[in-house]
Each structure stands twice: as C-alpha cells, then as structure tokens.
PDB file of C-alpha atoms and ligand atoms in Angstrom:
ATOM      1  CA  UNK A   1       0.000   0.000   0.000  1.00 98.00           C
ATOM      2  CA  UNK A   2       1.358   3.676  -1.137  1.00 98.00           C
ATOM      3  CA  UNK A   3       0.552   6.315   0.826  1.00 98.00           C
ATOM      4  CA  UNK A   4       1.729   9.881  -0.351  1.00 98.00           C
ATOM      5  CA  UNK A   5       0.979  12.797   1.993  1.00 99.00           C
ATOM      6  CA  UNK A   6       1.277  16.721   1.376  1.00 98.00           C
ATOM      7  CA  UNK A   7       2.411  18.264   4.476  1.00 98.00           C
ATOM      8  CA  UNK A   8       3.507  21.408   6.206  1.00 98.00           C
ATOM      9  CA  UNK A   9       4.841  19.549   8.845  1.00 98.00           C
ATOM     10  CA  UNK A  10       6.351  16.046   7.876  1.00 98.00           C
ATOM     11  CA  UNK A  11       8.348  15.800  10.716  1.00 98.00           C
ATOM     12  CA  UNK A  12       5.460  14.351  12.185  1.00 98.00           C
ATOM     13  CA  UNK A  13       5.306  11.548  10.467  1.00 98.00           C
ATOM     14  CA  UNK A  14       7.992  10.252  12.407  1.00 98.00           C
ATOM     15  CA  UNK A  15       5.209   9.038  14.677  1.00 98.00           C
ATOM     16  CA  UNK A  16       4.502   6.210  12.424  1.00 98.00           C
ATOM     17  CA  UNK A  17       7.518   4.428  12.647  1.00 98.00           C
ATOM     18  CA  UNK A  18       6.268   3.110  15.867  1.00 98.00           C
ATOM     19  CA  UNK A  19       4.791  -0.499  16.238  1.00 97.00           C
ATOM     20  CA  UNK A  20       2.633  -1.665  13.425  1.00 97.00           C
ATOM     21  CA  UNK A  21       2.785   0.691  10.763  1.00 98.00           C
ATOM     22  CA  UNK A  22       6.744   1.043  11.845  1.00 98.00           C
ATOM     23  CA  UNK A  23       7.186  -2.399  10.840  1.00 97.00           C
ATOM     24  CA  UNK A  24       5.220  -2.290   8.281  1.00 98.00           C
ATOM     25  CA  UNK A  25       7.032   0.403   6.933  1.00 98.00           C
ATOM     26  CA  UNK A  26      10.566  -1.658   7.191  1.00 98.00           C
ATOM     27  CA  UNK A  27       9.271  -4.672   5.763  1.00 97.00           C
ATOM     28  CA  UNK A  28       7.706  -2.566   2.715  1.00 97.00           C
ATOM     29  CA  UNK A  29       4.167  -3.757   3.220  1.00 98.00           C
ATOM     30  CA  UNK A  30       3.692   0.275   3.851  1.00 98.00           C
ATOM     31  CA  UNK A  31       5.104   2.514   1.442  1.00 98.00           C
ATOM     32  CA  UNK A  32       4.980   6.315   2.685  1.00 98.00           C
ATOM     33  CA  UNK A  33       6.264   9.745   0.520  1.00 98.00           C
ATOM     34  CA  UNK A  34       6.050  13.063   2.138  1.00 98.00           C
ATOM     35  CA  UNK A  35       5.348  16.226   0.149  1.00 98.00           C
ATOM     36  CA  UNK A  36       6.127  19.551   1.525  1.00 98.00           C
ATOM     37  CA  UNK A  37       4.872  22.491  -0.461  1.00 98.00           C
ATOM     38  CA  UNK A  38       7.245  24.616   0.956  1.00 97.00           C
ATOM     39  CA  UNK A  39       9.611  23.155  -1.300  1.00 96.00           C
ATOM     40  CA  UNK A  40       7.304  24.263  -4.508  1.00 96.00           C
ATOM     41  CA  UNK A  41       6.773  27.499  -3.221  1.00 96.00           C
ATOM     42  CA  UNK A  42       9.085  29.755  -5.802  1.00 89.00           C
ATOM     43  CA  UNK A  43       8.304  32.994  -3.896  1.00 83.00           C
ATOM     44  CA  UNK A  44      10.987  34.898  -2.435  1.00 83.00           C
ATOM     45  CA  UNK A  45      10.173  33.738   1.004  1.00 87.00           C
ATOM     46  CA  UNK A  46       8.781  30.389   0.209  1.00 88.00           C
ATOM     47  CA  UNK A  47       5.193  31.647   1.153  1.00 96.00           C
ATOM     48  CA  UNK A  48       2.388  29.076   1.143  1.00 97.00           C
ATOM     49  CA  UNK A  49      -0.898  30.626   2.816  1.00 97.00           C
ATOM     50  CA  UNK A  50      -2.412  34.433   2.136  1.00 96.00           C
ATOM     51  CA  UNK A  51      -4.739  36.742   3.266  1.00 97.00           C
ATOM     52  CA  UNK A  52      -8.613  35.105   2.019  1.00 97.00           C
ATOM     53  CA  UNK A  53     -10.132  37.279  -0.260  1.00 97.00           C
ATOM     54  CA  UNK A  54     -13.394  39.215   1.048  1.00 97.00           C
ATOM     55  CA  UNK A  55     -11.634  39.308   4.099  1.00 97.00           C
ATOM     56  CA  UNK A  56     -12.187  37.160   7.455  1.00 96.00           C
ATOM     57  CA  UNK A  57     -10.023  35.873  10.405  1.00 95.00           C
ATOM     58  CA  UNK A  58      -6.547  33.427   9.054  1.00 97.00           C
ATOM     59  CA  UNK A  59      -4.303  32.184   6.445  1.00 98.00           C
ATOM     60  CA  UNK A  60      -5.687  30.348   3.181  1.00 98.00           C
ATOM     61  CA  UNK A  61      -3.049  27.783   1.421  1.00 98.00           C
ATOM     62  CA  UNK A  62      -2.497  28.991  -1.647  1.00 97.00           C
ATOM     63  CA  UNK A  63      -3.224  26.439  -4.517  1.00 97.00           C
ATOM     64  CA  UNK A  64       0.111  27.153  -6.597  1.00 96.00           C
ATOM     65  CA  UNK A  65       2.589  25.436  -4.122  1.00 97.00           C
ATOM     66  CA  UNK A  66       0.100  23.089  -3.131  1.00 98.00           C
ATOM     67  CA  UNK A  67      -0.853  21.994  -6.910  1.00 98.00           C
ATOM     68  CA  UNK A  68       2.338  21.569  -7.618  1.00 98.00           C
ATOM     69  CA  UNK A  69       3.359  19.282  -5.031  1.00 98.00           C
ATOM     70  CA  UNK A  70       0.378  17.313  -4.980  1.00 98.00           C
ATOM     71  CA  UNK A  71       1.455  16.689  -8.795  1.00 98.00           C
ATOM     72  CA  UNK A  72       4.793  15.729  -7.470  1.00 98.00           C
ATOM     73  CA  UNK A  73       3.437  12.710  -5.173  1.00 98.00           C
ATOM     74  CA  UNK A  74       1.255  11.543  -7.751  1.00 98.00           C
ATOM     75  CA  UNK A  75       4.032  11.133 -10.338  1.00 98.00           C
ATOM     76  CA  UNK A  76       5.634   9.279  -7.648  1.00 98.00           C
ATOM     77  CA  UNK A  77       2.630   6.782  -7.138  1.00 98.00           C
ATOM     78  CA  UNK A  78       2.758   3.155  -8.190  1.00 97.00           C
ATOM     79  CA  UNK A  79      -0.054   3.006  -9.412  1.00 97.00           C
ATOM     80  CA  UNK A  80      -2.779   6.337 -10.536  1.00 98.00           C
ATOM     81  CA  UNK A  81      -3.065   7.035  -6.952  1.00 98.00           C
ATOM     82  CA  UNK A  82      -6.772   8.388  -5.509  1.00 98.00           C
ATOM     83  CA  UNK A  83      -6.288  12.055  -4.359  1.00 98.00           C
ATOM     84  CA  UNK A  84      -8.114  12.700  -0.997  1.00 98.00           C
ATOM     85  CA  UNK A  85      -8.691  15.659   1.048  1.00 98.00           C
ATOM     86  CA  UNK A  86      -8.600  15.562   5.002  1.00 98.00           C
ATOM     87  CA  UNK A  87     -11.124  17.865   5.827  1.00 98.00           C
ATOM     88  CA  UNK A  88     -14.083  18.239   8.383  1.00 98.00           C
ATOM     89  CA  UNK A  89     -16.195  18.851   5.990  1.00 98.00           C
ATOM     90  CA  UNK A  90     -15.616  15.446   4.141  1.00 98.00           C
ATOM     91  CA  UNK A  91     -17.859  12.285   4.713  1.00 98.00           C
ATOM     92  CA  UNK A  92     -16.841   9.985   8.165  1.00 98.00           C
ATOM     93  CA  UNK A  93     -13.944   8.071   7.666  1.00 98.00           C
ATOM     94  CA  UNK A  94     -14.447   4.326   9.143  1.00 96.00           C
ATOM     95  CA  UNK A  95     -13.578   0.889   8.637  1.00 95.00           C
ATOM     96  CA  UNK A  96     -15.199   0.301   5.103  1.00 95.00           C
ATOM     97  CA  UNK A  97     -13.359   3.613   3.872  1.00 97.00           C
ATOM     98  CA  UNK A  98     -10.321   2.029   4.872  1.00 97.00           C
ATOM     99  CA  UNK A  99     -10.914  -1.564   3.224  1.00 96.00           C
ATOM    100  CA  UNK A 100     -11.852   0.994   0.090  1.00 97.00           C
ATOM    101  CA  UNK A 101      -8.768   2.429   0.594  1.00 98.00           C
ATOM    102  CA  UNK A 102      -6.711  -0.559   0.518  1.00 98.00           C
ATOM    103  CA  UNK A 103      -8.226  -1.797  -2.690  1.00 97.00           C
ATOM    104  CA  UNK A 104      -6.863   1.367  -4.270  1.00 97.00           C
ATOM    105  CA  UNK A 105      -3.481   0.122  -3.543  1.00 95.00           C
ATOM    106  CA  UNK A 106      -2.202   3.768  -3.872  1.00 98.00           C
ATOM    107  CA  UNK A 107      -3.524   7.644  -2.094  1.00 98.00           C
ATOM    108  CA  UNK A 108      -2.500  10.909  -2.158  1.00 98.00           C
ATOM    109  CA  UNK A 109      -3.519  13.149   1.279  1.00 99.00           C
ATOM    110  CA  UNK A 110      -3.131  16.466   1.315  1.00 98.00           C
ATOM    111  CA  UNK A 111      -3.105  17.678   4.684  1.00 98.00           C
ATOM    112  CA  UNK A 112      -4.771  21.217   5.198  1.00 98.00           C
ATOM    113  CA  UNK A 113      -3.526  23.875   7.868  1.00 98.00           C
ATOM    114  CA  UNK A 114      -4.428  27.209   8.942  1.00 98.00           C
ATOM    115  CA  UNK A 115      -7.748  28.332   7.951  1.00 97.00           C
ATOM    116  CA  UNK A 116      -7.908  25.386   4.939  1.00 97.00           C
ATOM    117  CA  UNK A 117      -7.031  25.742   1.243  1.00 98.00           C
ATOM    118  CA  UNK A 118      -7.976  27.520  -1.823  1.00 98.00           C
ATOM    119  CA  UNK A 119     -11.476  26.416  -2.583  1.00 98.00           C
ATOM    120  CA  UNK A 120      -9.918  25.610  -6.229  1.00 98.00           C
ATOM    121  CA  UNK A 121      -7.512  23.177  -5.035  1.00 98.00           C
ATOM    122  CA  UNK A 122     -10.696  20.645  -4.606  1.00 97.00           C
ATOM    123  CA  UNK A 123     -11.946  21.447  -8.398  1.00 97.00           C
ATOM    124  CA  UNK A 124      -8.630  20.529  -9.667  1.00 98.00           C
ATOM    125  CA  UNK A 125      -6.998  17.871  -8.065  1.00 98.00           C
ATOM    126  CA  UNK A 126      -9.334  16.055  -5.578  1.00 98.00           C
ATOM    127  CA  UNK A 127     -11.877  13.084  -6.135  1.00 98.00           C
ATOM    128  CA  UNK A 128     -12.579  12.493  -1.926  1.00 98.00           C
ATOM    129  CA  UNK A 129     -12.954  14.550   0.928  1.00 98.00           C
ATOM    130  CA  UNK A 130     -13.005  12.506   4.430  1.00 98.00           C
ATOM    131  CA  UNK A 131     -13.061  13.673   7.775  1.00 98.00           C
ATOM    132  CA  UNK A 132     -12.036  11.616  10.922  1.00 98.00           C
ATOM    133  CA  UNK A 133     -15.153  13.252  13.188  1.00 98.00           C
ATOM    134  CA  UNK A 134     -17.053  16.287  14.005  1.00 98.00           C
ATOM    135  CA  UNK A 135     -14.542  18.392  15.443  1.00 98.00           C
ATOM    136  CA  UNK A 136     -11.546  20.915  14.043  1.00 98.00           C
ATOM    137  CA  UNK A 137      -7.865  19.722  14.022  1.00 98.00           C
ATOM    138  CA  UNK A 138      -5.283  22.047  14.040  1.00 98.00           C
ATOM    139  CA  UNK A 139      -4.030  20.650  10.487  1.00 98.00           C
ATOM    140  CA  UNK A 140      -5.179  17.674   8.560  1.00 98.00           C
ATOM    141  CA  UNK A 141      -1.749  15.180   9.778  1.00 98.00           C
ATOM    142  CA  UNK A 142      -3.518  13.763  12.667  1.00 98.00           C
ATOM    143  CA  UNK A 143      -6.244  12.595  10.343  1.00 98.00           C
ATOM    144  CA  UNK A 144      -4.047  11.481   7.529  1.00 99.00           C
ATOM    145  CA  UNK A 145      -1.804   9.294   9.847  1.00 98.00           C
ATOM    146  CA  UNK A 146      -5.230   8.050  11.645  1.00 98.00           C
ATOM    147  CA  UNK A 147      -6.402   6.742   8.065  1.00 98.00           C
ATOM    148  CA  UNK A 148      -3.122   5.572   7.195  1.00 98.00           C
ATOM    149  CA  UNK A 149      -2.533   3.476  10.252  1.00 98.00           C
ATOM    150  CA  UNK A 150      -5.997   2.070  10.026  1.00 98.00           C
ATOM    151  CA  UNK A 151      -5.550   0.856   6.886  1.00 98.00           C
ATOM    152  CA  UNK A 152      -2.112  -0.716   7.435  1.00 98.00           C
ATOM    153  CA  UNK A 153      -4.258  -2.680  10.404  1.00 96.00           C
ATOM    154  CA  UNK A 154      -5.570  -4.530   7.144  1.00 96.00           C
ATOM    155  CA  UNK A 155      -2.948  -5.325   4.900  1.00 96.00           C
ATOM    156  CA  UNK A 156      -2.236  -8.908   4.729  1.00 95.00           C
ATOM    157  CA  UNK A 157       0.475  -9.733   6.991  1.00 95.00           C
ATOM    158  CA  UNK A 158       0.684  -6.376   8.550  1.00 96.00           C
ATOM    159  CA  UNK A 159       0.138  -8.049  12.228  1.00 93.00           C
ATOM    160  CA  UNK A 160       1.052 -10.505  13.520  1.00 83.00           C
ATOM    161  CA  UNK A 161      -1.551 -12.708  14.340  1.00 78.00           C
ATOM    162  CA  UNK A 162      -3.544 -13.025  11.037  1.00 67.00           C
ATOM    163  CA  UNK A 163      -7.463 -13.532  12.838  1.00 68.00           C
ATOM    164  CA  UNK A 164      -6.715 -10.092  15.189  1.00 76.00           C
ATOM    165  CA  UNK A 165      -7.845  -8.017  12.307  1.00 79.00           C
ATOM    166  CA  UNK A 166     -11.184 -10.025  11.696  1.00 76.00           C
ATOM    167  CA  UNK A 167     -12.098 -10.026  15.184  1.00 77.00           C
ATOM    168  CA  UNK A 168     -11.365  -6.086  16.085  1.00 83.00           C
ATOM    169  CA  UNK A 169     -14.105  -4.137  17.208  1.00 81.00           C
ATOM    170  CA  UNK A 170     -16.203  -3.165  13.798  1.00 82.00           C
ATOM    171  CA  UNK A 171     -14.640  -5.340  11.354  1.00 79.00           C
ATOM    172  CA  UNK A 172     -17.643  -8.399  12.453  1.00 84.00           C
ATOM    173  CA  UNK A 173     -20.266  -5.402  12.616  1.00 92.00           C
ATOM    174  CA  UNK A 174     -20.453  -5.828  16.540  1.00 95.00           C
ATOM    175  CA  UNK A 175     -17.882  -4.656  19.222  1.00 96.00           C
ATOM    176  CA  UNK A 176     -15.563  -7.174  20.681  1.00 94.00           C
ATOM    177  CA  UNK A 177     -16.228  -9.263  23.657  1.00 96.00           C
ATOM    178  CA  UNK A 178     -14.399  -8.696  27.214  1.00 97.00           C
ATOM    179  CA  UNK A 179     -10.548  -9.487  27.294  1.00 97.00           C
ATOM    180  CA  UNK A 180      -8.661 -10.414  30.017  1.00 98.00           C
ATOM    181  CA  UNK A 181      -4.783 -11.390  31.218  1.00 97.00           C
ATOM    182  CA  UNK A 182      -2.500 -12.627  34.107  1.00 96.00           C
ATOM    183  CA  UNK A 183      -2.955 -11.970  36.777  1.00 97.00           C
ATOM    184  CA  UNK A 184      -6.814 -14.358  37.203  1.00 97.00           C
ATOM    185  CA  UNK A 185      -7.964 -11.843  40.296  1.00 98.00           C
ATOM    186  CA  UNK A 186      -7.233  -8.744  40.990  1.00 98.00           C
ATOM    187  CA  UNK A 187      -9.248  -6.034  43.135  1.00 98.00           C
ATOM    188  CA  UNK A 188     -11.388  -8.954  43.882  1.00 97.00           C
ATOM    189  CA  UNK A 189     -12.370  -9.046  40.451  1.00 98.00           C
ATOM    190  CA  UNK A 190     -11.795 -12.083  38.639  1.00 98.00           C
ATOM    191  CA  UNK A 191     -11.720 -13.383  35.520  1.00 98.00           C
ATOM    192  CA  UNK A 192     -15.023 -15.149  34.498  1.00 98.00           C
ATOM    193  CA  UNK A 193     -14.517 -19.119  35.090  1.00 98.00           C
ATOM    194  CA  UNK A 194     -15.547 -19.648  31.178  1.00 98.00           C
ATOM    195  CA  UNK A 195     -12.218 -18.234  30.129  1.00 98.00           C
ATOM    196  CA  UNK A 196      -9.875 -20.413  32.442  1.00 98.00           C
ATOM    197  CA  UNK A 197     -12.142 -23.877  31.674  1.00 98.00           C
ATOM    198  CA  UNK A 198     -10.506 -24.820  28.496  1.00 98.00           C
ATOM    199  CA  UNK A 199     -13.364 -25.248  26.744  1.00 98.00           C
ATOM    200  CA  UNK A 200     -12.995 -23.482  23.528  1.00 98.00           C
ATOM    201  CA  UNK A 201     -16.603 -24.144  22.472  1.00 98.00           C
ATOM    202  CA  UNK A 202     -17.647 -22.558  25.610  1.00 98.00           C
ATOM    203  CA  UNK A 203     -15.236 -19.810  25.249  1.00 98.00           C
ATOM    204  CA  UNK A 204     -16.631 -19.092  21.755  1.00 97.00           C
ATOM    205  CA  UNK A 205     -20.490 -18.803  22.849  1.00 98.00           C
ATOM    206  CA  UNK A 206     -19.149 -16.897  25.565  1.00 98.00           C
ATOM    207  CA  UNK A 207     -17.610 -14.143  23.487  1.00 97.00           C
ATOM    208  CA  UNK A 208     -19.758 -14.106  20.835  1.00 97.00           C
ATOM    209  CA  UNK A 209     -22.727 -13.382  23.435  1.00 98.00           C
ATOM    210  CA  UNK A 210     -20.530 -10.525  25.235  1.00 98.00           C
ATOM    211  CA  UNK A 211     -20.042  -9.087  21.781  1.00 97.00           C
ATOM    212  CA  UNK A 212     -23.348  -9.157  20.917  1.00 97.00           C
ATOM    213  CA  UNK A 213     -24.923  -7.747  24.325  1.00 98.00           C
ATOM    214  CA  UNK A 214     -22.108  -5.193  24.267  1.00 97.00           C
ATOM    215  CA  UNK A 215     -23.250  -3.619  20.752  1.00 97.00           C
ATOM    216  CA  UNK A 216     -26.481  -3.923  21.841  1.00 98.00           C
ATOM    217  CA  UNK A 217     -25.187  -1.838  24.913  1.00 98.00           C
ATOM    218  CA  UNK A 218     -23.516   0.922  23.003  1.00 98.00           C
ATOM    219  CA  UNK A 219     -24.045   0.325  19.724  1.00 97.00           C
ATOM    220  CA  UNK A 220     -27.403  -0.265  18.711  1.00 97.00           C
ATOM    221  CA  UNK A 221     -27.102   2.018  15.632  1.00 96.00           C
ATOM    222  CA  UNK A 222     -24.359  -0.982  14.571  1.00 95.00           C
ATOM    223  CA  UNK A 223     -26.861  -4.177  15.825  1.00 96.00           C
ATOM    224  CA  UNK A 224     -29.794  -2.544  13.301  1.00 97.00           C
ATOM    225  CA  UNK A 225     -27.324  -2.966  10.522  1.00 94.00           C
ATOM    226  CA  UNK A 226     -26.660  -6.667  11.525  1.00 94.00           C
ATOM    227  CA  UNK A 227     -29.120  -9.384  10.248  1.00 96.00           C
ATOM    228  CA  UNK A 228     -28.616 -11.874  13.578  1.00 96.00           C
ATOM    229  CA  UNK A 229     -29.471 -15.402  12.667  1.00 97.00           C
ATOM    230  CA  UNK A 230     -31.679 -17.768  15.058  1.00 98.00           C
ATOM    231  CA  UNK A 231     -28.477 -18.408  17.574  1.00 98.00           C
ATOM    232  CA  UNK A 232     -27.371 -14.986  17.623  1.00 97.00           C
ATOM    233  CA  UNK A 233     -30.339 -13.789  18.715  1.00 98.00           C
ATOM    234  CA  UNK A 234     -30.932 -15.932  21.461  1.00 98.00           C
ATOM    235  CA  UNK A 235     -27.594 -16.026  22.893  1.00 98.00           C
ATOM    236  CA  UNK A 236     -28.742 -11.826  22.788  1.00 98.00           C
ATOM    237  CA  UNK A 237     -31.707 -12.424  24.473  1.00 98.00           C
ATOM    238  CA  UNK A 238     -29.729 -14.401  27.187  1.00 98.00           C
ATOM    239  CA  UNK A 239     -27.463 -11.519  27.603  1.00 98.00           C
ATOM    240  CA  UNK A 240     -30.461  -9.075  27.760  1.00 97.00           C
ATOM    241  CA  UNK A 241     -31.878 -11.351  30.233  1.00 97.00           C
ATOM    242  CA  UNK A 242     -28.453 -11.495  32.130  1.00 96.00           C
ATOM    243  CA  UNK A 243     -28.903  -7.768  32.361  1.00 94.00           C
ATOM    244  CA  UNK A 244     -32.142  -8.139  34.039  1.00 92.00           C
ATOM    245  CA  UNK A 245     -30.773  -9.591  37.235  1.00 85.00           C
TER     246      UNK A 245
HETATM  247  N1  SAM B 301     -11.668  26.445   8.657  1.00 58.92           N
HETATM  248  C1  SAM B 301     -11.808  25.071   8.289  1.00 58.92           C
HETATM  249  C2  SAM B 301     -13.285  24.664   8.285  1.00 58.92           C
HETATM  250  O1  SAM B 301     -14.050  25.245   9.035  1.00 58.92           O
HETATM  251  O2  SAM B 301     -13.657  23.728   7.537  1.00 58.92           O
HETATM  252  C3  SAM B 301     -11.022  24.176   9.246  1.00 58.92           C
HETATM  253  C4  SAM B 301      -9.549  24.343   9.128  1.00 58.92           C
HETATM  254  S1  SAM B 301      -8.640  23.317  10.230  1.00 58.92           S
HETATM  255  C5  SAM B 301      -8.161  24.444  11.470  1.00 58.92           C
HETATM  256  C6  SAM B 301      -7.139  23.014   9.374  1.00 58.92           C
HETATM  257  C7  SAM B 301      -7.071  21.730   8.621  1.00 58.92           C
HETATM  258  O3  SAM B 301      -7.168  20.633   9.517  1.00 58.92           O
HETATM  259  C8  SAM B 301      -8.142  21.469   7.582  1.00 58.92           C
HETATM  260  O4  SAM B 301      -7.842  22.113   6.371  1.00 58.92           O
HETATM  261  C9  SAM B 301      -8.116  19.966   7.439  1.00 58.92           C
HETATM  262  O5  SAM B 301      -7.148  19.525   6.526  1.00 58.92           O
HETATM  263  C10 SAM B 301      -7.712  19.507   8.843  1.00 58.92           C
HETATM  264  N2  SAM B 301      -8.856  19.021   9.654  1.00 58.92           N
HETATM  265  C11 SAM B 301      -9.439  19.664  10.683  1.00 58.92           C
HETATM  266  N3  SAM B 301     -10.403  18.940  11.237  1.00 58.92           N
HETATM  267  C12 SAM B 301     -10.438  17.772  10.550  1.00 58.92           C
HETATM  268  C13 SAM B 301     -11.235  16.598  10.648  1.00 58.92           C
HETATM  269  N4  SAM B 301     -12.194  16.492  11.552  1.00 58.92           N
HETATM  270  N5  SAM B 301     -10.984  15.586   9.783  1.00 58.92           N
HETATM  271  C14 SAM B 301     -10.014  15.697   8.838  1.00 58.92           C
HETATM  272  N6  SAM B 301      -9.229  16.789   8.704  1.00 58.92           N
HETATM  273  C15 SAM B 301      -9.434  17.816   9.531  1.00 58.92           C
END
C-alpha cells in the first residue's frame, strides 16, 4: 500500500515508525512519501498561505505550491493514486473507507492547515474529501496518519496474528467481547470461570454473546445494521436477560 501525503509539517510523520505501521514500513508492506509544499513554493520567502479574499479571520493555502506538489506525489505513485482531502467537511472516515482504501493500492492526502485551502484546489486535483469526526484539528496530519494506520491494520500480513484483524471491534459489525490477562484476580475481580475452563466451544459462545450484548449496549445504531441469525439472537436475548438480574 502507497501512501503519499502533502504536508507542512512532515516531521510528524515520524510518529509512524512506531509499532505496526513502523514495521510495516521496514518490511515494505507500507510505502509512505512526504510532500512539503514549501519546497514548490518559488516565492521569495517560500510563502504558502495568504490573506482570504473578502476578508475574514486566518491564512488560506495557496493552490500554486500546493498543486504543484500534490502533482509531485502523484508522479511518484505506483499506481494512478486516488487524491483525498482531510477535511471536516468530508464524509466519516471508518472501517469500510479504509478496506476501500486498501483496494486502491495507492492515495494521495493532502493535509490542510491554517484556515484550509484555496477552494480551487478541490476542483482541480481532488476526487474524496473525508473527515475523521465532528470536530476541528489544528491541520489535517492527525487525520491522515489516523487513516493511514488504520488501513495498514488490514494489509495482509501487517500483524502478527492473522485472525486479530477479523475479530477487532467493527470489522464483524459488533464490538468485541471482554478481554482479560494474568494476573486471574485482581481487586477482587476475577476473571469469568468460562475463560480459564478450556473449553474453547464454551469460550466461543461466551464471546460471541458478550459481543453481541455489548453492541447492543452501546451500539445499537451498529446491531440494526446486523441481520442476527436464530443463535445470535438468542444467545442476545440471554445476555439481555443477564442484564435483568
Ligand atoms: N476552517 C476550516 C473549516 O471550518 O472547515 C477548518 C480548518 S482546520 C483548522 C485546518 C485543517 O485541519 C483542515 O484544512 C483539514 O485539513 C484539517 N482538519 C481539521 N479537522 C479535521 C477533521 N475532523 N478531519 C479531517 N481533517 C481535519
């Protein structure tokens, strides 16, 4: 997977050489450019954000700089890369956007700072806007390493345990089930007997139930979506039950 970004601040990036997406990186599975227009700003003092026009609080990035390194990262793309725009105005990012993402195989993010960028940027050079939530970032990095590390989470043989990534939280529809580790009490909480007794069938139902009562807990908007056949919905009407006590 290719990921180029446009950045005013690639020294961030450093932050993903850490764990996954760190080995990933090292092992080629993650292939990451960084694009500073800075360095296609031919103005006497590199400028890349103005006054906006009509007037108004902030800086605007210009779209020469930024055009011309966005051009720059796609000529360096493997493959014709998707262009995307981080921006809170875009649609939600989530898991499907990132399984959509890895079937493009290569994406361009341009990272916005200040008060955003030229409206015209978007008219010439970008097919997607996302956004990672309803609330402003200081500049469009955090969001474009969020998608990028979410993605790498589901390239083949990024971790390493091949099932972790089909049962995560979202990727089944439902949120995952209770975890526990060493030590077995603690607090004088313990760890429920169904997890120490071996039985993996057990174990299964167990889970499966948690992770059904749980979305049904805090995710109901994620359960409507779900069509639960005749087993999943009693071992939810168990849990519900459960609850009752
Ligand atoms: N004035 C802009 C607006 O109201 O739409 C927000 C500008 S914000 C301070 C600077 C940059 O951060 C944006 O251009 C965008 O690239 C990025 N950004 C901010 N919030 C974001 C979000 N929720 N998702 C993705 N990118 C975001």
């Amino acid at each position: 997977m290719w990921f180029g970004v446009v950045t005013l601040f690639p020294e961030m990036f450093a932050a993903l050489d850490c764990g996954i997406t760190g080995r990933s990186i090292k092992t080629e599975l993650l292939q990451l450019g960084l694009w500073n227009p800075r360095d296609y700003a031919h103005n006497k003092h590199h400028t890349v954000d103005d006054r906006p026009y009509g007037g108004g609080p902030g800086m605007i990035m210009m779209v020469e700089p930024l055009q011309a390194a966005i051009q720059a990262a796609k000529q360096a793309a493997p493959k014709k890369p998707v262009v995307v725009h981080l921006s809170p105005q875009g649609k939600h990012f989530n898991q499907e956007t990132a399984t959509a993402f890895l079937s493009k195989e290569s994406i361009v993010l341009i990272a916005g700072r200040y008060e955003g960028i030229d409206e015209r940027l978007l008219e010439l050079e970008v097919d997607e806007e996302w956004s990672i939530g309803d609330y402003i970032l200081s500049g469009g990095e955090l969001a474009a390493m969020t998608m990028i590390d979410v993605t790498t989470r589901l390239i083949p043989g990024a971790l390493g345990h091949e099932d972790s990534v089909s049962q995560d939280s979202l990727s089944s529809g439902l949120l995952k089930y209770p975890q526990y580790t060493r030590p077995e009490s603690y607090a004088e909480l313990t760890v429920p007997n169904v997890l120490l007794s071996g039985n993996h069938q057990a174990i299964e139902r167990w889970r499966l139930k948690q992770a059904l009562g749980k979305t049904w807990l805090r995710r109901p908007d994620l359960l409507a979506k779900q069509s639960l056949d005749e087993f999943q919905q009693r071992l939810l009407a168990e849990f519900i039950q459960e609850q009752k006590k």
